[in-house]
Coordinates of C-alpha atoms and ligand atoms in Angstrom, one line a residue:
M1 CA -8.5 -1.2 -16.3
L2 CA -5.2 -3.0 -17.0
L3 CA -2.4 -1.6 -14.9
A4 CA 1.3 -1.0 -15.5
Y5 CA 3.4 -3.4 -13.3
E6 CA 6.8 -4.9 -12.7
D7 CA 7.1 -8.6 -12.6
H8 CA 10.3 -9.5 -10.8
G9 CA 11.9 -12.8 -9.6
P10 CA 11.1 -16.5 -9.4
G11 CA 8.9 -18.5 -7.1
P12 CA 5.5 -18.1 -5.6
V13 CA 3.7 -14.9 -6.4
V14 CA 3.5 -12.0 -4.0
V15 CA 1.5 -8.9 -5.2
L16 CA 2.4 -5.6 -3.5
L17 CA 0.2 -2.5 -3.7
H18 CA 1.8 0.8 -3.0
G19 CA 0.4 3.7 -1.0
F20 CA -0.8 7.2 -1.9
P21 CA 0.5 9.0 -3.9
F22 CA 3.4 6.8 -4.8
D23 CA 4.1 4.1 -7.3
R24 CA 5.7 0.7 -7.6
T25 CA 9.2 2.2 -7.1
M26 CA 8.4 2.3 -3.4
W27 CA 9.1 -1.4 -3.3
S28 CA 12.8 -0.9 -4.3
G29 CA 14.0 -2.2 -0.9
Q30 CA 12.1 -5.5 -1.4
L31 CA 13.3 -6.4 -4.9
A32 CA 16.7 -7.9 -4.1
D33 CA 15.9 -9.7 -0.8
V34 CA 12.3 -10.8 -1.2
G35 CA 12.4 -10.8 -5.0
S36 CA 15.2 -13.3 -5.2
I37 CA 13.0 -16.0 -3.6
Y38 CA 9.5 -14.8 -4.5
R39 CA 8.0 -13.5 -7.7
L40 CA 7.1 -9.9 -6.9
I41 CA 4.3 -8.4 -9.0
T42 CA 4.1 -4.7 -8.2
P43 CA 1.4 -2.8 -10.0
D44 CA 1.0 1.0 -10.3
L45 CA -2.5 1.7 -9.1
R46 CA -4.7 3.8 -11.4
G47 CA -3.5 7.3 -11.7
H48 CA -0.1 6.4 -10.3
G49 CA 3.3 5.7 -11.9
E50 CA 2.8 4.5 -15.5
S51 CA -0.8 3.5 -15.2
A52 CA -3.5 5.6 -16.9
A53 CA -5.2 8.3 -14.9
P54 CA -8.9 8.4 -15.8
E55 CA -11.4 11.1 -14.7
G56 CA -13.5 10.4 -11.6
I57 CA -13.4 9.1 -8.1
Y58 CA -11.0 6.2 -7.6
T59 CA -13.0 4.0 -5.2
M60 CA -11.1 1.3 -3.4
E61 CA -13.3 -1.3 -5.2
E62 CA -12.5 0.1 -8.6
M63 CA -8.8 0.0 -7.8
A64 CA -9.3 -3.6 -6.5
D65 CA -11.0 -4.5 -9.8
D66 CA -8.0 -3.1 -11.7
V67 CA -5.6 -5.3 -9.8
A68 CA -7.9 -8.4 -10.3
E69 CA -8.0 -7.7 -14.0
T70 CA -4.3 -7.3 -14.2
L71 CA -3.7 -10.5 -12.3
D72 CA -6.2 -12.3 -14.7
A73 CA -4.2 -10.9 -17.7
L74 CA -1.1 -12.5 -16.2
G75 CA -2.9 -15.8 -16.2
L76 CA -2.2 -16.6 -12.6
R77 CA -4.0 -19.9 -11.7
V78 CA -3.2 -20.5 -8.1
P79 CA -4.0 -18.2 -5.1
V80 CA -1.3 -15.6 -4.5
V81 CA 0.0 -13.6 -1.5
L82 CA -1.4 -10.1 -1.4
G83 CA 0.3 -7.2 0.3
G84 CA -0.6 -3.5 0.5
L85 CA 0.8 -0.4 2.2
S86 CA -1.6 2.3 3.4
M87 CA -3.9 3.0 0.5
G88 CA -2.6 -0.2 -1.0
G89 CA -3.8 -1.9 2.2
Y90 CA -7.3 -0.3 1.7
V91 CA -7.3 -1.8 -1.8
A92 CA -6.1 -5.1 -0.5
L93 CA -8.9 -5.3 2.0
A94 CA -11.4 -4.5 -0.8
L95 CA -9.9 -7.4 -2.8
M96 CA -10.1 -9.7 0.2
K97 CA -13.8 -8.8 0.6
R98 CA -14.6 -9.4 -3.0
S99 CA -12.4 -12.3 -4.0
P100 CA -10.9 -14.1 -0.9
E101 CA -10.4 -17.3 -3.0
R102 CA -7.7 -15.5 -5.0
F103 CA -5.4 -15.1 -2.0
R104 CA -3.5 -17.5 0.2
A105 CA -2.0 -14.9 2.6
L106 CA -2.2 -11.2 3.3
I107 CA 0.3 -8.6 4.4
L108 CA -1.1 -5.3 5.7
M109 CA 1.5 -2.6 6.0
D110 CA 1.1 0.8 7.6
T111 CA -2.6 0.8 7.0
R112 CA -5.9 0.6 8.7
A113 CA -9.3 -1.1 8.4
T114 CA -11.5 1.8 9.6
A115 CA -13.1 4.4 7.3
D116 CA -12.3 8.1 7.4
T117 CA -13.8 10.2 10.2
P118 CA -16.1 13.0 8.8
E119 CA -13.2 15.4 9.6
A120 CA -10.6 13.4 7.7
A121 CA -13.0 13.0 4.7
G122 CA -13.5 16.8 4.7
N123 CA -9.8 17.5 4.8
R124 CA -9.3 15.2 1.8
E125 CA -12.1 17.0 -0.1
G126 CA -10.3 20.3 0.7
L127 CA -7.0 18.9 -0.6
A128 CA -8.7 17.4 -3.7
A129 CA -10.2 20.8 -4.6
R130 CA -6.9 22.6 -3.9
V131 CA -4.7 20.4 -6.2
L132 CA -7.3 20.7 -9.0
T133 CA -7.3 24.5 -8.7
D134 CA -3.5 24.7 -8.3
G135 CA -2.8 22.3 -11.1
N136 CA 0.0 20.6 -9.2
A137 CA 0.7 18.3 -6.2
D138 CA 2.2 20.9 -3.9
A139 CA -0.6 20.9 -1.4
V140 CA -0.5 17.1 -1.0
V141 CA 3.3 17.1 -0.7
A142 CA 3.1 19.8 1.9
A143 CA 0.4 18.0 3.9
Q144 CA 1.8 14.5 3.7
L145 CA 5.6 14.5 3.3
P146 CA 6.4 15.8 6.8
K147 CA 4.4 12.9 8.2
L148 CA 5.8 10.1 6.1
F149 CA 9.3 9.4 7.5
S150 CA 10.6 8.5 11.0
A151 CA 13.1 10.9 12.7
Y152 CA 15.8 8.2 12.2
T153 CA 15.1 8.2 8.4
R154 CA 15.2 12.0 8.2
Q155 CA 18.5 12.1 10.0
N156 CA 20.3 9.0 8.7
R157 CA 18.6 7.9 5.6
A158 CA 17.7 11.2 4.0
P159 CA 18.5 10.1 0.4
L160 CA 15.3 8.0 0.6
I161 CA 13.2 11.1 0.8
E162 CA 13.8 13.0 -2.4
P163 CA 12.8 10.2 -4.8
I164 CA 9.5 9.8 -2.9
R165 CA 8.9 13.6 -3.1
A166 CA 9.5 13.4 -6.8
V167 CA 7.0 10.5 -7.3
M168 CA 4.4 12.6 -5.4
E169 CA 5.1 15.6 -7.5
R170 CA 4.7 13.6 -10.7
T171 CA 1.3 12.4 -9.8
T172 CA -1.3 14.4 -11.7
P173 CA -3.9 16.5 -9.9
R174 CA -6.6 14.4 -11.5
A175 CA -5.2 11.3 -10.0
L176 CA -4.6 12.9 -6.6
A177 CA -8.2 14.2 -6.4
G178 CA -9.6 10.9 -7.7
S179 CA -7.7 8.9 -5.0
L180 CA -8.4 11.4 -2.2
R181 CA -12.1 11.3 -2.9
G182 CA -12.0 7.5 -3.2
M183 CA -10.3 7.2 0.1
A184 CA -12.7 9.6 1.7
K185 CA -15.7 7.5 0.8
R186 CA -14.1 4.1 1.5
A187 CA -16.0 1.6 3.5
D188 CA -15.2 0.6 7.1
Q189 CA -13.7 -2.9 6.7
S190 CA -13.4 -3.6 10.5
G191 CA -16.1 -6.2 10.2
L192 CA -14.1 -8.0 7.5
L193 CA -11.1 -8.6 9.8
G194 CA -12.7 -11.4 11.8
Q195 CA -13.6 -13.2 8.6
I196 CA -10.1 -13.3 7.1
K197 CA -9.2 -16.9 6.9
V198 CA -5.7 -16.7 5.5
P199 CA -2.5 -16.2 7.5
T200 CA -1.9 -12.5 7.8
L201 CA 1.1 -10.3 8.6
V202 CA 0.4 -6.9 10.0
L203 CA 3.6 -4.8 9.7
V204 CA 4.0 -1.2 10.9
G205 CA 6.8 1.3 11.4
E206 CA 7.3 2.0 15.1
E207 CA 7.1 5.7 14.3
D208 CA 4.3 5.6 11.8
A209 CA 2.5 8.9 12.4
I210 CA -0.3 8.3 9.9
T211 CA -1.3 4.7 10.8
P212 CA 0.3 4.2 14.2
P213 CA 1.4 0.9 15.8
A214 CA -1.6 1.0 18.2
E215 CA -3.9 0.8 15.3
A216 CA -1.9 -2.0 13.7
K217 CA -2.0 -3.9 16.9
K218 CA -5.8 -3.7 17.1
M219 CA -6.0 -4.8 13.5
A220 CA -3.8 -7.8 14.2
E221 CA -5.8 -8.8 17.2
A222 CA -9.0 -8.7 15.2
I223 CA -7.7 -11.1 12.5
P224 CA -7.8 -14.7 13.6
N225 CA -4.5 -15.9 12.2
A226 CA -2.4 -12.7 12.3
Q227 CA 1.1 -11.8 13.4
L228 CA 2.3 -8.3 14.1
A229 CA 5.7 -6.9 13.2
I230 CA 6.8 -3.5 14.4
I231 CA 9.7 -2.2 12.3
P232 CA 12.3 -0.2 14.3
D233 CA 13.3 3.2 12.9
G234 CA 10.5 3.0 10.4
G235 CA 7.8 5.6 9.8
H236 CA 4.8 5.3 7.4
L237 CA 7.0 3.9 4.7
A238 CA 8.6 1.2 6.9
P239 CA 9.4 -1.3 4.1
L240 CA 11.4 1.4 2.4
E241 CA 12.9 3.1 5.4
N242 CA 14.1 0.0 7.1
A243 CA 14.1 -2.6 4.3
A244 CA 16.4 -5.0 6.2
A245 CA 14.0 -5.4 9.2
A246 CA 10.9 -5.3 7.0
N247 CA 12.3 -7.9 4.7
R248 CA 13.2 -10.2 7.6
A249 CA 9.6 -10.0 8.9
I250 CA 8.2 -10.5 5.4
L251 CA 10.5 -13.4 4.6
T252 CA 9.9 -15.1 7.9
F253 CA 6.2 -14.9 7.3
L254 CA 6.4 -16.0 3.6
N255 CA 8.8 -18.8 4.3
G256 CA 6.4 -20.0 7.1
L257 CA 3.6 -20.4 4.5
G258 CA 5.5 -23.2 2.7
K259 CA 6.2 -22.9 -1.0
Q260 CA 3.3 -23.5 -3.3
Ligands
MLT301 C1 -1.0 6.4 2.0 O1 0.2 6.3 2.3 O2 -1.5 5.6 1.2 C2 -1.9 7.4 2.6 O3 -1.3 8.0 3.8 C3 -3.2 6.8 3.0 C4 -4.1 7.8 3.6 O4 -4.0 9.0 3.4 O5 -5.1 7.4 4.3

């Protein structure tokens, strides 16, 4: 399925995949700084933002295929940098597994390689059933919003929160349920980490309550050529919450790759 996307800036391509249940607007903090040097392609994953929301379970592989099809339609001929936050990171790992030749570097943000525990998968199924019955996103917002942001963001950068709530509320129950069920059945990609051949940046908010720094550190240790960046005052949406620090880490990493 072709996805809606924004194509922003000059230079080597960096594809950024958003988390659940957000859309490409979550990269607003990267557009000016990173997007003035690199060409940022930011798709809306299926069911999110302006992309279509088909029926069914949105597996990470299907979402990965959507991204690949969209990149093909853009006619990109050389390997690009791939980044993903949280669910976007799950999709990025599915893409790395399927088509490593397409990518020259990887940025894993506030994400994990492991599968859901049976308990987490059960909770997701409960939420999926609930949003379909309710006909709105309230249950997902109630479960997830309190865990998204650092204490610093809640106190000092509160204007960042409402737009994210609004994006979550706009996501249809069908897309919420499709993504929740897809995440619940996603594969454990821990075994893939040791096989990643490209330079990788693992970035995490120091207060990420959903995919904590300890998990990011383990992931970075398992990837042969990985660096770890812990973003101060950041929660699960570190690139949005502390864009200045996240952009410094991202640009240092990207500039170190050399321009291609
Ligand atoms: C996300 O931000 O994409 C979600 O927190 C991922 C998840 O629920 O595992």
